[in-house]
Coordinates of C-alpha atoms and ligand atoms in Angstrom, one line a residue:
C54 CA 138.2 84.5 178.0
G55 CA 141.6 84.3 176.6
G56 CA 144.6 82.2 177.4
T57 CA 145.9 78.9 176.2
R58 CA 143.9 75.7 176.2
R59 CA 144.0 73.0 178.7
D60 CA 142.0 70.1 177.2
D61 CA 141.7 68.1 174.1
S62 CA 138.3 69.4 173.2
L63 CA 137.4 70.7 169.7
R64 CA 137.1 74.4 169.5
I65 CA 135.3 76.0 166.6
G66 CA 135.2 79.8 166.1
C67 CA 132.4 80.9 163.9
A68 CA 132.4 84.6 162.7
L69 CA 129.1 85.8 161.2
Y70 CA 129.0 88.9 159.0
T71 CA 125.9 89.9 161.1
Q72 CA 123.5 88.0 163.2
D73 CA 120.8 90.3 162.0
D74 CA 120.2 88.4 158.8
T75 CA 117.4 85.8 158.7
F76 CA 119.3 83.2 156.5
I77 CA 122.6 83.6 158.4
S78 CA 121.0 83.2 161.8
T79 CA 119.3 80.0 160.7
V80 CA 122.7 78.6 159.6
A81 CA 124.1 79.6 163.0
Q82 CA 121.2 77.9 164.8
N83 CA 121.5 74.7 162.8
L84 CA 125.2 74.6 163.6
E85 CA 124.6 75.0 167.3
W86 CA 122.1 72.2 167.2
M87 CA 124.4 69.9 165.2
V88 CA 127.3 70.6 167.5
R89 CA 125.3 69.4 170.5
E90 CA 124.3 66.3 168.5
A91 CA 127.9 65.6 167.5
E92 CA 129.0 65.9 171.1
R93 CA 126.5 63.3 172.2
E94 CA 127.5 61.0 169.3
T95 CA 131.3 61.3 169.6
G96 CA 131.5 61.6 173.5
R97 CA 134.0 64.5 173.0
K98 CA 133.6 68.0 174.1
I99 CA 133.0 70.5 171.3
T100 CA 132.9 74.3 172.0
L101 CA 131.4 76.6 169.4
F102 CA 132.2 80.3 169.8
T103 CA 130.0 82.5 167.7
A104 CA 130.8 86.1 167.0
D105 CA 128.5 88.8 165.5
G106 CA 130.5 91.0 163.1
R107 CA 127.7 93.6 163.0
S108 CA 128.6 94.3 159.3
S109 CA 132.0 95.8 160.3
Q110 CA 135.1 94.2 158.8
A111 CA 137.3 95.8 161.5
T112 CA 135.1 94.2 164.2
Q113 CA 135.3 90.8 162.5
L114 CA 139.1 91.0 162.2
D115 CA 139.3 91.4 166.0
Q116 CA 137.0 88.5 166.5
V117 CA 139.2 86.3 164.3
D118 CA 142.3 87.4 166.3
R119 CA 140.4 86.5 169.4
F120 CA 139.5 83.1 168.1
L121 CA 143.0 82.3 167.2
A122 CA 144.3 83.5 170.7
R123 CA 141.8 81.2 172.3
G124 CA 143.3 78.3 170.6
C125 CA 140.4 77.5 168.1
D126 CA 141.1 74.4 166.0
V127 CA 139.0 75.5 163.0
L128 CA 137.6 78.8 161.9
L129 CA 134.3 79.3 160.1
V130 CA 134.1 82.7 158.5
N131 CA 131.2 84.4 156.9
V132 CA 133.4 87.3 155.7
V133 CA 131.9 90.9 156.0
D134 CA 133.9 92.2 153.0
R135 CA 135.2 89.6 150.6
T136 CA 138.2 91.7 149.8
A137 CA 139.3 91.0 153.4
A138 CA 139.5 87.3 152.9
A139 CA 143.2 87.3 152.1
V140 CA 144.0 89.0 155.4
I141 CA 142.0 86.3 157.3
A142 CA 143.5 83.5 155.3
D143 CA 147.0 84.7 156.1
K144 CA 146.2 84.9 159.9
A145 CA 144.8 81.4 159.9
E146 CA 147.7 80.0 157.9
A147 CA 150.3 81.6 160.2
E148 CA 148.7 79.8 163.1
G149 CA 148.2 76.6 161.2
V150 CA 144.4 76.7 161.8
P151 CA 142.2 75.4 158.9
L152 CA 139.7 78.0 157.6
I153 CA 136.2 77.4 156.2
F154 CA 134.6 80.4 154.5
F155 CA 130.8 80.2 154.0
N156 CA 128.0 81.9 152.2
R157 CA 130.0 85.0 151.2
Q158 CA 132.4 83.8 148.6
P159 CA 136.0 85.0 148.4
V160 CA 137.6 85.2 145.0
E161 CA 139.2 81.9 143.8
E162 CA 142.7 83.3 144.3
D163 CA 142.1 83.8 148.1
I164 CA 140.7 80.2 148.4
Q165 CA 143.9 78.9 146.7
R166 CA 146.2 80.7 149.1
W167 CA 146.7 77.6 151.3
D168 CA 145.5 74.0 151.0
R169 CA 143.6 74.1 154.3
I170 CA 141.2 76.8 153.1
Y171 CA 137.6 75.8 152.1
Y172 CA 134.5 77.4 150.8
V173 CA 131.0 76.0 151.8
G174 CA 128.1 77.5 149.8
A175 CA 125.7 77.2 147.0
S176 CA 125.9 78.3 143.4
A177 CA 124.6 81.9 143.0
R178 CA 124.1 81.4 139.4
E179 CA 121.9 78.2 140.0
S180 CA 119.6 80.1 142.4
G181 CA 119.1 82.9 139.8
T182 CA 118.3 80.5 137.0
L183 CA 115.8 78.6 139.2
Q184 CA 114.1 81.8 140.3
G185 CA 113.8 82.9 136.7
Q186 CA 112.5 79.5 135.7
L187 CA 109.7 79.8 138.3
V188 CA 108.5 83.0 136.6
L189 CA 109.0 81.4 133.1
D190 CA 106.7 78.5 134.1
A191 CA 104.1 81.0 135.4
W192 CA 104.3 82.9 132.1
R193 CA 103.8 79.7 130.1
E194 CA 101.0 78.5 132.2
D195 CA 99.0 81.6 132.4
R196 CA 100.4 84.3 130.4
E197 CA 97.3 86.5 130.4
A198 CA 97.3 86.7 134.2
L199 CA 101.0 87.8 134.3
D200 CA 101.1 90.0 131.2
R201 CA 98.5 92.3 132.6
N202 CA 98.8 95.0 129.9
G203 CA 98.8 92.4 127.2
D204 CA 101.9 93.7 125.4
G205 CA 103.7 90.4 125.3
V206 CA 106.5 91.8 127.4
L207 CA 107.1 91.1 131.2
Q208 CA 107.6 94.4 133.1
Y209 CA 109.5 93.9 136.2
V210 CA 111.3 95.4 139.2
M211 CA 114.5 93.9 140.6
L212 CA 115.2 94.1 144.4
E213 CA 118.9 93.6 144.9
G214 CA 120.9 92.5 147.9
E215 CA 124.2 94.1 149.0
P216 CA 126.2 95.5 146.1
G217 CA 129.2 93.4 145.1
H218 CA 127.8 90.2 146.8
Q219 CA 128.0 87.2 144.5
D220 CA 124.4 86.4 145.2
S221 CA 123.2 89.9 144.2
L222 CA 125.2 90.0 141.0
L223 CA 124.4 86.5 139.8
R224 CA 120.8 86.2 140.9
T225 CA 120.0 89.5 139.2
E226 CA 121.6 88.4 136.0
Y227 CA 120.6 84.8 135.8
S228 CA 117.0 85.1 136.9
I229 CA 116.4 87.4 133.9
K230 CA 118.5 85.3 131.6
A231 CA 116.3 82.3 132.3
L232 CA 113.3 84.3 130.9
T233 CA 115.1 85.7 127.9
D234 CA 116.6 82.2 127.2
G235 CA 113.0 80.9 127.4
G236 CA 112.0 83.4 124.7
V237 CA 110.3 85.9 126.9
E238 CA 110.8 89.6 126.2
V239 CA 111.3 91.6 129.4
E240 CA 111.3 95.3 130.4
K241 CA 113.1 96.4 133.5
L242 CA 111.2 99.2 135.2
A243 CA 113.6 99.6 138.1
N244 CA 116.6 98.0 139.9
E245 CA 116.6 98.9 143.6
T246 CA 119.3 98.0 146.2
A247 CA 117.8 96.9 149.5
N248 CA 120.7 95.1 151.1
W249 CA 118.9 91.9 151.9
N250 CA 116.7 93.8 154.2
R251 CA 112.9 93.7 154.6
A252 CA 112.3 97.2 155.7
Q253 CA 114.5 98.7 153.0
A254 CA 112.8 96.6 150.4
A255 CA 109.4 97.8 151.6
A256 CA 110.5 101.4 151.2
R257 CA 111.9 100.8 147.7
T258 CA 108.8 98.9 146.6
A259 CA 106.5 101.6 147.9
H260 CA 108.5 104.1 145.8
C261 CA 108.2 101.9 142.7
L262 CA 104.5 101.5 143.3
E263 CA 104.1 105.3 143.3
E264 CA 106.1 105.6 140.2
F265 CA 104.8 102.7 138.1
G266 CA 101.5 101.8 139.8
N267 CA 100.2 98.5 138.4
R268 CA 102.5 98.4 135.4
I269 CA 104.7 96.2 137.5
E270 CA 103.9 92.6 136.5
A271 CA 106.7 90.8 138.5
V272 CA 109.0 91.6 141.4
F273 CA 112.3 89.6 141.5
A274 CA 113.9 89.8 145.0
N275 CA 117.4 88.5 145.5
N276 CA 116.2 87.0 148.8
D277 CA 113.1 86.3 150.7
D278 CA 113.4 89.1 153.3
M279 CA 113.2 91.6 150.5
A280 CA 110.3 89.7 148.9
L281 CA 108.5 90.0 152.2
G282 CA 109.3 93.7 152.2
A283 CA 107.6 94.0 148.8
I284 CA 104.6 92.1 150.2
D285 CA 104.6 94.6 153.1
A286 CA 104.4 97.4 150.7
L287 CA 101.4 95.9 148.9
A288 CA 99.4 95.6 152.1
D289 CA 96.8 98.2 150.9
T290 CA 96.6 97.1 147.3
P291 CA 93.9 94.7 146.4
R292 CA 95.2 91.3 145.8
E293 CA 94.2 91.1 142.2
R294 CA 96.5 94.0 141.4
W295 CA 99.6 92.5 143.0
P296 CA 102.5 91.6 140.8
L297 CA 103.9 88.1 140.9
I298 CA 106.6 88.1 143.6
V299 CA 109.6 85.6 143.9
G300 CA 112.4 85.3 146.4
V301 CA 115.3 83.1 147.4
D302 CA 116.1 81.2 150.7
A303 CA 112.8 79.6 151.7
T304 CA 113.1 80.9 155.2
A305 CA 110.3 80.0 157.6
P306 CA 108.3 83.3 157.1
A307 CA 108.7 83.0 153.3
Q308 CA 107.2 79.5 153.5
E309 CA 104.2 81.0 155.3
A310 CA 103.9 83.6 152.6
V311 CA 103.9 80.9 149.9
A312 CA 101.3 78.9 151.9
A313 CA 99.2 82.2 152.1
G314 CA 99.5 82.7 148.3
Q315 CA 101.3 86.0 148.8
L316 CA 104.7 84.8 147.6
Y317 CA 104.5 82.9 144.3
G318 CA 107.7 81.0 144.8
T319 CA 111.2 80.9 146.3
V320 CA 114.4 78.9 145.9
H321 CA 115.5 76.8 148.9
N322 CA 119.0 77.8 150.1
D323 CA 120.1 74.8 152.1
G324 CA 121.4 76.4 155.3
R325 CA 121.1 73.2 157.1
G326 CA 123.2 71.4 154.5
Q327 CA 125.8 74.1 154.7
A328 CA 126.0 73.8 158.5
R329 CA 126.3 70.0 158.2
A330 CA 129.1 70.3 155.6
M331 CA 131.0 72.7 157.8
L332 CA 130.8 70.6 160.9
N333 CA 131.7 67.4 159.0
L334 CA 134.7 69.2 157.5
A335 CA 135.7 70.6 160.9
L336 CA 135.5 67.2 162.5
A337 CA 137.6 65.6 159.8
L338 CA 140.2 68.3 159.9
W339 CA 140.5 68.0 163.7
A340 CA 140.8 64.2 163.5
G341 CA 143.5 64.6 160.8
E342 CA 141.3 62.6 158.4
D343 CA 141.0 63.3 154.6
P344 CA 138.4 66.0 154.3
G345 CA 137.4 64.6 150.9
E346 CA 136.0 61.5 152.8
A347 CA 133.8 63.7 155.0
V348 CA 132.3 66.0 152.3
D349 CA 132.0 66.2 148.5
L350 CA 135.0 68.4 147.8
E351 CA 135.4 70.1 144.4
E352 CA 138.9 71.1 143.3
G353 CA 140.1 70.2 146.8
H354 CA 138.5 73.4 148.3
Y355 CA 134.8 73.8 147.5
V356 CA 131.6 72.2 148.9
W357 CA 128.5 73.1 146.9
L358 CA 125.0 72.5 148.3
P359 CA 122.2 72.4 145.7
Y360 CA 119.3 74.9 145.5
R361 CA 115.8 73.8 144.8
P362 CA 112.7 75.6 143.6
V363 CA 109.7 75.9 146.0
T364 CA 106.1 76.8 145.2
L365 CA 102.7 75.8 146.7
E366 CA 103.0 72.6 144.7
N367 CA 106.0 71.1 146.7
L368 CA 105.9 73.3 149.9
E369 CA 104.4 70.5 152.1
E370 CA 107.1 68.1 150.9
L371 CA 109.9 70.5 152.0
R372 CA 108.2 71.1 155.3
R373 CA 107.9 67.5 156.1
E374 CA 111.5 66.9 155.3
Q375 CA 112.7 69.7 157.5
E376 CA 110.6 68.5 160.4
E377 CA 112.1 65.1 160.1
T378 CA 115.7 66.1 159.9
G379 CA 116.5 69.0 162.2
P380 CA 115.6 71.7 164.6
A381 CA 112.3 73.6 164.1
S382 CA 111.9 76.6 161.9
Y383 CA 114.4 75.9 159.2
Ligands
LIG470 C1 122.4 84.9 150.7 C2 121.1 84.8 151.2 C3 120.6 86.2 151.8 C4 121.6 86.7 152.8 C5 123.0 86.7 152.3 C6 124.1 87.1 153.3 O1 122.9 83.7 150.3 O2 120.2 84.4 150.2 O3 119.3 86.1 152.4 O4 121.6 85.9 153.9 O5 123.3 85.3 151.7 O6 125.4 86.9 152.8
LIG471 CA1 103.4 93.3 130.0

């Protein structure tokens, strides 16, 4: 499917680090849905090419080359390895094709390489703080239930996403900082890397349960898939002995787990808002309009979508909003 283009349609190339990631696949689904909607509204043809990088940077670089060869007008890149962002930026600039990175944040320097490079995402630090505050609230509301050994200290396990990812680093740091800033003393029992993955998190949690038993009072997971993995590992443990579990994303299965009382809380990662911002940016760039008119641009390059805490208390509100504004499931 190569060759030069023959029409004046908008061509968007979207490279995902992997399609096998719950949050990322919901961003991709939303984008697909919004593209169809924009076609109906503008009466212009819009083609969205989506490529699955399967967690290989070499594969993704080939996919970017192919998008450029196909005459894509805008690239959306969820970079596999953030250190490869500069190479991708140079390829796009050489072809004069605007580039929007999303979800996996390149360093500032790479974003500044060219004035038509953007980043659409959400503040990793904010998500960590909000997650920590959920646990802080629980501690303040019913400390006895949370501090099961009554030593006045919160014993916890941290389930981390991919090493080096901004969301792993900052959620790990700021979730705990929210507690210590709130005056709670904490004790880390274990830090386990589970790469955003449910099965890996289940295995790591099972291991922690063997080692620490019911000394674990809270499990902080850098995302919902890993929180669900922790829940999987607790299947044979009576509910009254479960630690308090928190995640990030508010994916559909995590919302179910909140409703079922298995997941104490999560932090909504606005995948739909990120898809909307990317499409609006793409449409503006294509039309030669000022991108700052289409989206809230910070420092000329960044679009930040807000996070929001979710517990049983406001779950219904979030669900209702999502039903009213977009495709099912996210
Ligand atoms: C995070 C999200 C994770 C995972 C990761 C991939 O923002 O919370 O679930 O999707 O991005 O880069
Ligand atoms: Ca304790």
